[in-house]
mmCIF file with all atom_site columns, C-alpha atoms in Angstrom:
data_model
loop_
_atom_site.group_PDB
_atom_site.id
_atom_site.type_symbol
_atom_site.label_atom_id
_atom_site.label_alt_id
_atom_site.label_comp_id
_atom_site.label_asym_id
_atom_site.label_entity_id
_atom_site.label_seq_id
_atom_site.pdbx_PDB_ins_code
_atom_site.Cartn_x
_atom_site.Cartn_y
_atom_site.Cartn_z
_atom_site.occupancy
_atom_site.B_iso_or_equiv
_atom_site.pdbx_formal_charge
_atom_site.auth_seq_id
_atom_site.auth_comp_id
_atom_site.auth_asym_id
_atom_site.auth_atom_id
_atom_site.pdbx_PDB_model_num
ATOM 1   C CA . ARG T 1 1   ? -69.229 10.149  -51.555 1.00 52.00 ? 1   ARG T CA 1
ATOM 2   C CA . THR T 1 2   ? -69.172 9.052   -47.874 1.00 55.00 ? 2   THR T CA 1
ATOM 3   C CA . ASP T 1 3   ? -66.983 6.050   -48.784 1.00 62.00 ? 3   ASP T CA 1
ATOM 4   C CA . TYR T 1 4   ? -64.515 8.449   -50.274 1.00 65.00 ? 4   TYR T CA 1
ATOM 5   C CA . LEU T 1 5   ? -64.480 10.538  -47.095 1.00 78.00 ? 5   LEU T CA 1
ATOM 6   C CA . ALA T 1 6   ? -64.137 7.463   -44.869 1.00 75.00 ? 6   ALA T CA 1
ATOM 7   C CA . HIS T 1 7   ? -61.200 6.310   -46.971 1.00 77.00 ? 7   HIS T CA 1
ATOM 8   C CA . ASP T 1 8   ? -59.652 9.785   -46.789 1.00 80.00 ? 8   ASP T CA 1
ATOM 9   C CA . LEU T 1 9   ? -60.123 9.890   -43.022 1.00 80.00 ? 9   LEU T CA 1
ATOM 10  C CA . SER T 1 10  ? -58.511 6.483   -42.721 1.00 84.00 ? 10  SER T CA 1
ATOM 11  C CA . GLN T 1 11  ? -55.522 7.693   -44.757 1.00 85.00 ? 11  GLN T CA 1
ATOM 12  C CA . ILE T 1 12  ? -55.259 10.882  -42.716 1.00 87.00 ? 12  ILE T CA 1
ATOM 13  C CA . LYS T 1 13  ? -55.352 8.829   -39.520 1.00 88.00 ? 13  LYS T CA 1
ATOM 14  C CA . LYS T 1 14  ? -52.511 6.582   -40.808 1.00 90.00 ? 14  LYS T CA 1
ATOM 15  C CA . ILE T 1 15  ? -50.482 9.612   -41.891 1.00 91.00 ? 15  ILE T CA 1
ATOM 16  C CA . SER T 1 16  ? -50.930 11.245  -38.502 1.00 90.00 ? 16  SER T CA 1
ATOM 17  C CA . GLN T 1 17  ? -49.909 7.999   -36.731 1.00 90.00 ? 17  GLN T CA 1
ATOM 18  C CA . TYR T 1 18  ? -46.777 7.711   -38.863 1.00 90.00 ? 18  TYR T CA 1
ATOM 19  C CA . SER T 1 19  ? -46.080 11.408  -38.312 1.00 90.00 ? 19  SER T CA 1
ATOM 20  C CA . ALA T 1 20  ? -46.372 10.906  -34.554 1.00 91.00 ? 20  ALA T CA 1
ATOM 21  C CA . ILE T 1 21  ? -43.926 7.985   -34.748 1.00 91.00 ? 21  ILE T CA 1
ATOM 22  C CA . VAL T 1 22  ? -41.464 9.978   -36.874 1.00 91.00 ? 22  VAL T CA 1
ATOM 23  C CA . LEU T 1 23  ? -41.710 13.015  -34.590 1.00 90.00 ? 23  LEU T CA 1
ATOM 24  C CA . GLY T 1 24  ? -41.302 10.790  -31.532 1.00 91.00 ? 24  GLY T CA 1
ATOM 25  C CA . ARG T 1 25  ? -38.140 9.282   -32.992 1.00 91.00 ? 25  ARG T CA 1
ATOM 26  C CA . TYR T 1 26  ? -36.859 12.703  -34.029 1.00 90.00 ? 26  TYR T CA 1
ATOM 27  C CA . PHE T 1 27  ? -37.265 14.108  -30.511 1.00 89.00 ? 27  PHE T CA 1
ATOM 28  C CA . ALA T 1 28  ? -35.825 10.941  -28.953 1.00 90.00 ? 28  ALA T CA 1
ATOM 29  C CA . ASP T 1 29  ? -32.778 11.171  -31.244 1.00 91.00 ? 29  ASP T CA 1
ATOM 30  C CA . LYS T 1 30  ? -32.434 14.845  -30.407 1.00 91.00 ? 30  LYS T CA 1
ATOM 31  C CA . GLN T 1 31  ? -32.542 14.036  -26.681 1.00 90.00 ? 31  GLN T CA 1
ATOM 32  C CA . ILE T 1 32  ? -29.967 11.248  -27.114 1.00 88.00 ? 32  ILE T CA 1
ATOM 33  C CA . LYS T 1 33  ? -27.614 13.580  -28.995 1.00 91.00 ? 33  LYS T CA 1
ATOM 34  C CA . ARG T 1 34  ? -28.059 16.245  -26.306 1.00 90.00 ? 34  ARG T CA 1
ATOM 35  C CA . SER T 1 35  ? -27.310 13.632  -23.636 1.00 87.00 ? 35  SER T CA 1
ATOM 36  C CA . GLU T 1 36  ? -24.214 12.418  -25.533 1.00 85.00 ? 36  GLU T CA 1
ATOM 37  C CA . ARG T 1 37  ? -22.901 15.985  -25.802 1.00 87.00 ? 37  ARG T CA 1
ATOM 38  C CA . PHE T 1 38  ? -23.558 16.545  -22.108 1.00 86.00 ? 38  PHE T CA 1
ATOM 39  C CA . TYR T 1 39  ? -21.654 13.440  -21.008 1.00 84.00 ? 39  TYR T CA 1
ATOM 40  C CA . GLN T 1 40  ? -18.811 14.110  -23.427 1.00 84.00 ? 40  GLN T CA 1
ATOM 41  C CA . LYS T 1 41  ? -18.458 17.651  -22.050 1.00 86.00 ? 41  LYS T CA 1
ATOM 42  C CA . LEU T 1 42  ? -18.601 16.240  -18.540 1.00 82.00 ? 42  LEU T CA 1
ATOM 43  C CA . LEU T 1 43  ? -15.797 13.744  -19.272 1.00 83.00 ? 43  LEU T CA 1
ATOM 44  C CA . ASP T 1 44  ? -13.760 16.396  -21.086 1.00 83.00 ? 44  ASP T CA 1
ATOM 45  C CA . ARG T 1 45  ? -13.866 18.681  -18.050 1.00 83.00 ? 45  ARG T CA 1
ATOM 46  C CA . LEU T 1 46  ? -12.397 16.093  -15.670 1.00 82.00 ? 46  LEU T CA 1
ATOM 47  C CA . HIS T 1 47  ? -8.864  16.681  -14.410 1.00 85.00 ? 47  HIS T CA 1
ATOM 48  C CA . ASN T 1 48  ? -8.126  12.957  -14.603 1.00 92.00 ? 48  ASN T CA 1
ATOM 49  C CA . ALA T 1 49  ? -7.429  11.348  -17.929 1.00 94.00 ? 49  ALA T CA 1
ATOM 50  C CA . VAL T 1 50  ? -10.076 8.879   -19.054 1.00 93.00 ? 50  VAL T CA 1
ATOM 51  C CA . PHE T 1 51  ? -10.120 6.384   -21.869 1.00 92.00 ? 51  PHE T CA 1
ATOM 52  C CA . ILE T 1 52  ? -12.641 3.699   -22.709 1.00 90.00 ? 52  ILE T CA 1
ATOM 53  C CA . THR T 1 53  ? -12.014 0.417   -24.505 1.00 90.00 ? 53  THR T CA 1
ATOM 54  C CA . ASP T 1 54  ? -14.415 -2.020  -26.124 1.00 88.00 ? 54  ASP T CA 1
ATOM 55  C CA . THR T 1 55  ? -14.429 -5.781  -25.503 1.00 84.00 ? 55  THR T CA 1
ATOM 56  C CA . ASP T 1 56  ? -11.549 -6.201  -27.991 1.00 87.00 ? 56  ASP T CA 1
ATOM 57  C CA . GLU T 1 57  ? -9.453  -3.721  -25.959 1.00 88.00 ? 57  GLU T CA 1
ATOM 58  C CA . LYS T 1 58  ? -9.607  -1.150  -28.761 1.00 93.00 ? 58  LYS T CA 1
ATOM 59  C CA . ILE T 1 59  ? -9.762  2.442   -27.569 1.00 94.00 ? 59  ILE T CA 1
ATOM 60  C CA . MET T 1 60  ? -13.218 3.922   -28.201 1.00 92.00 ? 60  MET T CA 1
ATOM 61  C CA . TYR T 1 61  ? -12.879 7.274   -26.435 1.00 92.00 ? 61  TYR T CA 1
ATOM 62  C CA . ILE T 1 62  ? -10.316 9.581   -24.810 1.00 94.00 ? 62  ILE T CA 1
ATOM 63  C CA . ASN T 1 63  ? -11.096 12.767  -22.926 1.00 94.00 ? 63  ASN T CA 1
ATOM 64  C CA . GLN T 1 64  ? -9.332  16.130  -23.159 1.00 93.00 ? 64  GLN T CA 1
ATOM 65  C CA . ALA T 1 65  ? -7.193  15.480  -20.059 1.00 93.00 ? 65  ALA T CA 1
ATOM 66  C CA . PHE T 1 66  ? -5.861  12.328  -21.760 1.00 94.00 ? 66  PHE T CA 1
ATOM 67  C CA . THR T 1 67  ? -4.817  14.450  -24.741 1.00 94.00 ? 67  THR T CA 1
ATOM 68  C CA . ASP T 1 68  ? -3.279  17.101  -22.469 1.00 93.00 ? 68  ASP T CA 1
ATOM 69  C CA . ILE T 1 69  ? -1.281  14.622  -20.380 1.00 93.00 ? 69  ILE T CA 1
ATOM 70  C CA . PHE T 1 70  ? -0.132  12.135  -23.018 1.00 94.00 ? 70  PHE T CA 1
ATOM 71  C CA . GLY T 1 71  ? -0.179  14.228  -26.205 1.00 94.00 ? 71  GLY T CA 1
ATOM 72  C CA . TYR T 1 72  ? -2.352  11.882  -28.281 1.00 94.00 ? 72  TYR T CA 1
ATOM 73  C CA . SER T 1 73  ? -5.216  13.274  -30.324 1.00 94.00 ? 73  SER T CA 1
ATOM 74  C CA . LYS T 1 74  ? -8.380  11.265  -30.871 1.00 92.00 ? 74  LYS T CA 1
ATOM 75  C CA . ASN T 1 75  ? -7.249  10.571  -34.451 1.00 93.00 ? 75  ASN T CA 1
ATOM 76  C CA . ASP T 1 76  ? -3.924  9.194   -33.158 1.00 94.00 ? 76  ASP T CA 1
ATOM 77  C CA . ILE T 1 77  ? -5.387  6.606   -30.854 1.00 94.00 ? 77  ILE T CA 1
ATOM 78  C CA . VAL T 1 78  ? -9.122  5.906   -31.170 1.00 94.00 ? 78  VAL T CA 1
ATOM 79  C CA . GLY T 1 79  ? -9.650  2.494   -32.776 1.00 94.00 ? 79  GLY T CA 1
ATOM 80  C CA . LYS T 1 80  ? -6.192  1.228   -31.779 1.00 95.00 ? 80  LYS T CA 1
ATOM 81  C CA . SER T 1 81  ? -5.252  -1.338  -29.141 1.00 92.00 ? 81  SER T CA 1
ATOM 82  C CA . LYS T 1 82  ? -4.747  -0.097  -25.586 1.00 91.00 ? 82  LYS T CA 1
ATOM 83  C CA . ASN T 1 83  ? -1.432  -1.960  -25.655 1.00 90.00 ? 83  ASN T CA 1
ATOM 84  C CA . ILE T 1 84  ? 0.242   0.887   -27.566 1.00 91.00 ? 84  ILE T CA 1
ATOM 85  C CA . ILE T 1 85  ? 0.042   3.137   -24.495 1.00 92.00 ? 85  ILE T CA 1
ATOM 86  C CA . PHE T 1 86  ? 1.435   0.699   -21.893 1.00 90.00 ? 86  PHE T CA 1
ATOM 87  C CA . PRO T 1 87  ? 4.924   -0.848  -21.582 1.00 87.00 ? 87  PRO T CA 1
ATOM 88  C CA . GLN T 1 88  ? 4.860   -4.632  -22.049 1.00 85.00 ? 88  GLN T CA 1
ATOM 89  C CA . THR T 1 89  ? 5.477   -5.373  -18.341 1.00 82.00 ? 89  THR T CA 1
ATOM 90  C CA . ASP T 1 90  ? 2.532   -3.187  -17.346 1.00 83.00 ? 90  ASP T CA 1
ATOM 91  C CA . ILE T 1 91  ? 0.289   -4.834  -19.985 1.00 81.00 ? 91  ILE T CA 1
ATOM 92  C CA . GLU T 1 92  ? 1.057   -8.226  -18.435 1.00 78.00 ? 92  GLU T CA 1
ATOM 93  C CA . TYR T 1 93  ? 0.330   -6.811  -14.974 1.00 77.00 ? 93  TYR T CA 1
ATOM 94  C CA . LEU T 1 94  ? -2.987  -5.322  -16.149 1.00 78.00 ? 94  LEU T CA 1
ATOM 95  C CA . ASP T 1 95  ? -3.968  -8.630  -17.741 1.00 73.00 ? 95  ASP T CA 1
ATOM 96  C CA . GLN T 1 96  ? -3.258  -10.439 -14.441 1.00 69.00 ? 96  GLN T CA 1
ATOM 97  C CA . ILE T 1 97  ? -5.357  -8.151  -12.254 1.00 67.00 ? 97  ILE T CA 1
ATOM 98  C CA . GLY T 1 98  ? -8.289  -7.885  -14.653 1.00 65.00 ? 98  GLY T CA 1
ATOM 99  C CA . SER T 1 99  ? -10.809 -5.100  -15.060 1.00 63.00 ? 99  SER T CA 1
ATOM 100 C CA . GLY T 1 100 ? -11.436 -4.248  -11.407 1.00 69.00 ? 100 GLY T CA 1
ATOM 101 C CA . ALA T 1 101 ? -8.121  -2.560  -10.646 1.00 67.00 ? 101 ALA T CA 1
ATOM 102 C CA . MET T 1 102 ? -8.111  0.155   -8.014  1.00 75.00 ? 102 MET T CA 1
ATOM 103 C CA . ASN T 1 103 ? -5.325  2.701   -7.601  1.00 77.00 ? 103 ASN T CA 1
ATOM 104 C CA . ILE T 1 104 ? -2.491  0.726   -9.102  1.00 83.00 ? 104 ILE T CA 1
ATOM 105 C CA . GLU T 1 105 ? 0.678   2.586   -9.994  1.00 86.00 ? 105 GLU T CA 1
ATOM 106 C CA . LEU T 1 106 ? 2.329   1.950   -13.317 1.00 88.00 ? 106 LEU T CA 1
ATOM 107 C CA . HIS T 1 107 ? 3.593   3.815   -16.384 1.00 90.00 ? 107 HIS T CA 1
ATOM 108 C CA . MET T 1 108 ? 1.977   4.846   -19.636 1.00 91.00 ? 108 MET T CA 1
ATOM 109 C CA . ILE T 1 109 ? 3.685   5.749   -22.897 1.00 93.00 ? 109 ILE T CA 1
ATOM 110 C CA . SER T 1 110 ? 3.141   9.317   -24.081 1.00 93.00 ? 110 SER T CA 1
ATOM 111 C CA . LYS T 1 111 ? 3.076   10.287  -27.750 1.00 94.00 ? 111 LYS T CA 1
ATOM 112 C CA . ASP T 1 112 ? 6.687   11.515  -27.434 1.00 93.00 ? 112 ASP T CA 1
ATOM 113 C CA . LEU T 1 113 ? 7.548   7.972   -26.161 1.00 92.00 ? 113 LEU T CA 1
ATOM 114 C CA . SER T 1 114 ? 8.334   9.166   -22.632 1.00 91.00 ? 114 SER T CA 1
ATOM 115 C CA . LEU T 1 115 ? 7.041   7.129   -19.706 1.00 91.00 ? 115 LEU T CA 1
ATOM 116 C CA . THR T 1 116 ? 4.529   8.872   -17.478 1.00 91.00 ? 116 THR T CA 1
ATOM 117 C CA . PRO T 1 117 ? 3.935   7.555   -13.945 1.00 92.00 ? 117 PRO T CA 1
ATOM 118 C CA . VAL T 1 118 ? 0.206   7.158   -13.288 1.00 92.00 ? 118 VAL T CA 1
ATOM 119 C CA . ARG T 1 119 ? -2.304  5.827   -10.785 1.00 89.00 ? 119 ARG T CA 1
ATOM 120 C CA . LEU T 1 120 ? -4.936  3.801   -12.608 1.00 89.00 ? 120 LEU T CA 1
ATOM 121 C CA . SER T 1 121 ? -8.369  2.468   -11.735 1.00 86.00 ? 121 SER T CA 1
ATOM 122 C CA . THR T 1 122 ? -10.479 0.396   -14.110 1.00 86.00 ? 122 THR T CA 1
ATOM 123 C CA . LYS T 1 123 ? -14.091 -0.668  -14.183 1.00 85.00 ? 123 LYS T CA 1
ATOM 124 C CA . ARG T 1 124 ? -15.881 -3.004  -16.581 1.00 83.00 ? 124 ARG T CA 1
ATOM 125 C CA . PHE T 1 125 ? -19.224 -1.852  -17.933 1.00 82.00 ? 125 PHE T CA 1
ATOM 126 C CA . ASP T 1 126 ? -21.900 -3.530  -20.011 1.00 78.00 ? 126 ASP T CA 1
ATOM 127 C CA . TYR T 1 127 ? -24.522 -1.962  -22.189 1.00 72.00 ? 127 TYR T CA 1
ATOM 128 C CA . GLU T 1 128 ? -28.041 -2.486  -20.979 1.00 70.00 ? 128 GLU T CA 1
ATOM 129 C CA . HIS T 1 129 ? -29.557 -5.705  -22.396 1.00 65.00 ? 129 HIS T CA 1
ATOM 130 C CA . GLU T 1 130 ? -26.393 -6.514  -24.341 1.00 66.00 ? 130 GLU T CA 1
ATOM 131 C CA . GLU T 1 131 ? -23.395 -8.650  -23.593 1.00 66.00 ? 131 GLU T CA 1
ATOM 132 C CA . ALA T 1 132 ? -20.860 -6.307  -25.173 1.00 70.00 ? 132 ALA T CA 1
ATOM 133 C CA . GLY T 1 133 ? -19.401 -3.499  -23.136 1.00 80.00 ? 133 GLY T CA 1
ATOM 134 C CA . GLY T 1 134 ? -15.900 -2.435  -22.315 1.00 86.00 ? 134 GLY T CA 1
ATOM 135 C CA . ILE T 1 135 ? -13.611 -1.020  -19.670 1.00 86.00 ? 135 ILE T CA 1
ATOM 136 C CA . ILE T 1 136 ? -13.311 2.555   -18.476 1.00 88.00 ? 136 ILE T CA 1
ATOM 137 C CA . TYR T 1 137 ? -9.844  3.646   -17.330 1.00 90.00 ? 137 TYR T CA 1
ATOM 138 C CA . ASN T 1 138 ? -9.488  6.516   -14.848 1.00 91.00 ? 138 ASN T CA 1
ATOM 139 C CA . ILE T 1 139 ? -5.921  7.855   -14.739 1.00 92.00 ? 139 ILE T CA 1
ATOM 140 C CA . SER T 1 140 ? -4.200  10.233  -12.317 1.00 91.00 ? 140 SER T CA 1
ATOM 141 C CA . ASP T 1 141 ? -0.917  11.769  -13.488 1.00 92.00 ? 141 ASP T CA 1
ATOM 142 C CA . LEU T 1 142 ? 1.705   11.212  -10.745 1.00 89.00 ? 142 LEU T CA 1
ATOM 143 C CA . ARG T 1 143 ? 4.479   13.408  -12.162 1.00 78.00 ? 143 ARG T CA 1
ATOM 144 C CA . GLN T 1 144 ? 3.647   16.316  -9.840  1.00 75.00 ? 144 GLN T CA 1
ATOM 145 C CA . THR T 1 145 ? 3.307   13.967  -6.875  1.00 69.00 ? 145 THR T CA 1
ATOM 146 C CA . PHE T 1 146 ? 6.728   12.469  -7.587  1.00 65.00 ? 146 PHE T CA 1
ATOM 147 C CA . GLU T 1 147 ? 8.247   15.939  -7.997  1.00 70.00 ? 147 GLU T CA 1
ATOM 148 C CA . LEU T 1 148 ? 6.820   16.984  -4.617  1.00 65.00 ? 148 LEU T CA 1
ATOM 149 C CA . GLU T 1 149 ? 8.175   13.811  -3.018  1.00 68.00 ? 149 GLU T CA 1
ATOM 150 C CA . LYS T 1 150 ? 11.628  14.522  -4.482  1.00 69.00 ? 150 LYS T CA 1
ATOM 151 C CA . LYS T 1 151 ? 11.482  18.083  -3.134  1.00 68.00 ? 151 LYS T CA 1
ATOM 152 C CA . GLU T 1 152 ? 10.420  16.811  0.302   1.00 73.00 ? 152 GLU T CA 1
ATOM 153 C CA . ILE T 1 153 ? 13.328  14.336  0.356   1.00 72.00 ? 153 ILE T CA 1
ATOM 154 C CA . LEU T 1 154 ? 15.735  17.082  -0.694  1.00 73.00 ? 154 LEU T CA 1
ATOM 155 C CA . LEU T 1 155 ? 14.334  19.411  1.975   1.00 73.00 ? 155 LEU T CA 1
ATOM 156 C CA . GLU T 1 156 ? 14.708  16.708  4.656   1.00 77.00 ? 156 GLU T CA 1
ATOM 157 C CA . ARG T 1 157 ? 18.293  16.079  3.540   1.00 79.00 ? 157 ARG T CA 1
ATOM 158 C CA . MET T 1 158 ? 19.047  19.825  3.655   1.00 74.00 ? 158 MET T CA 1
ATOM 159 C CA . LYS T 1 159 ? 17.540  20.078  7.167   1.00 77.00 ? 159 LYS T CA 1
ATOM 160 C CA . SER T 1 160 ? 19.608  17.138  8.352   1.00 76.00 ? 160 SER T CA 1
ATOM 161 C CA . ASP T 1 161 ? 22.809  18.611  6.855   1.00 72.00 ? 161 ASP T CA 1
ATOM 162 C CA . PHE T 1 162 ? 22.015  21.997  8.419   1.00 71.00 ? 162 PHE T CA 1
ATOM 163 C CA . LYS T 1 163 ? 21.450  20.423  11.859  1.00 75.00 ? 163 LYS T CA 1
ATOM 164 C CA . SER T 1 164 ? 24.727  18.509  11.595  1.00 74.00 ? 164 SER T CA 1
ATOM 165 C CA . MET T 1 165 ? 26.576  21.674  10.619  1.00 73.00 ? 165 MET T CA 1
ATOM 166 C CA . ILE T 1 166 ? 25.036  23.698  13.491  1.00 73.00 ? 166 ILE T CA 1
ATOM 167 C CA . ILE T 1 167 ? 25.809  20.970  16.043  1.00 72.00 ? 167 ILE T CA 1
ATOM 168 C CA . HIS T 1 168 ? 29.386  20.724  14.751  1.00 67.00 ? 168 HIS T CA 1
ATOM 169 C CA . ASP T 1 169 ? 29.866  24.487  14.782  1.00 69.00 ? 169 ASP T CA 1
ATOM 170 C CA . LEU T 1 170 ? 28.491  24.759  18.328  1.00 67.00 ? 170 LEU T CA 1
ATOM 171 C CA . LYS T 1 171 ? 30.555  21.810  19.623  1.00 69.00 ? 171 LYS T CA 1
ATOM 172 C CA . ASN T 1 172 ? 33.912  23.193  18.419  1.00 72.00 ? 172 ASN T CA 1
ATOM 173 C CA . PRO T 1 173 ? 33.853  26.442  20.475  1.00 73.00 ? 173 PRO T CA 1
ATOM 174 C CA . LEU T 1 174 ? 32.409  24.589  23.500  1.00 71.00 ? 174 LEU T CA 1
ATOM 175 C CA . THR T 1 175 ? 35.165  21.986  23.322  1.00 74.00 ? 175 THR T CA 1
ATOM 176 C CA . THR T 1 176 ? 37.795  24.741  23.205  1.00 74.00 ? 176 THR T CA 1
ATOM 177 C CA . ILE T 1 177 ? 36.200  26.613  26.108  1.00 76.00 ? 177 ILE T CA 1
ATOM 178 C CA . MET T 1 178 ? 35.880  23.430  28.183  1.00 76.00 ? 178 MET T CA 1
ATOM 179 C CA . GLY T 1 179 ? 39.486  22.514  27.475  1.00 75.00 ? 179 GLY T CA 1
ATOM 180 C CA . PHE T 1 180 ? 40.657  25.976  28.476  1.00 72.00 ? 180 PHE T CA 1
ATOM 181 C CA . ALA T 1 181 ? 38.464  25.812  31.604  1.00 76.00 ? 181 ALA T CA 1
ATOM 182 C CA . ASP T 1 182 ? 40.064  22.472  32.515  1.00 77.00 ? 182 ASP T CA 1
ATOM 183 C CA . ILE T 1 183 ? 43.536  23.985  32.089  1.00 79.00 ? 183 ILE T CA 1
ATOM 184 C CA . LEU T 1 184 ? 42.613  26.926  34.285  1.00 77.00 ? 184 LEU T CA 1
ATOM 185 C CA . ALA T 1 185 ? 41.016  24.647  36.866  1.00 77.00 ? 185 ALA T CA 1
ATOM 186 C CA . GLY T 1 186 ? 44.080  22.388  36.894  1.00 73.00 ? 186 GLY T CA 1
ATOM 187 C CA . GLY T 1 187 ? 46.461  25.318  37.339  1.00 63.00 ? 187 GLY T CA 1
ATOM 188 C CA . LEU T 1 188 ? 44.693  26.718  40.371  1.00 55.00 ? 188 LEU T CA 1
#
């Protein structure tokens, strides 16, 4: 009967070891999923648009700002080449400068096919202990900046026109008065 108990204890020990492994994996998976949700929420709350490509330049992820600015949903664009969102000339430029671009200005194609001026920075990343990785693209929408610049130029032009008009309007009466003063001075 003791052999039977020793065998049972051995089985119980194995079951508890396997249970510990399974529970360890369960809690690790739970922590990974929690971490993934956290980082996705973090990226989705950024004001800048972000998209991530794999080593084949296929889009793996877009954040909410990307959707808001360019109109693409995740279903529209995830899994497709990054080349569908850049004009050909900008694709060639991106290929020339590589994955370490900082604050370059170019255009991106929105879902409605309009061109959106952007400032773009890129950074290559690699997964730990793996060769494969991708590129993360950080994008600032420049439409508001360009609108402000246009308004500033218009305001400067209006100020210049106003100054010219004031100077002209002040010169005319002074010229008349000076001419009349010269006539009076010449007649005395």
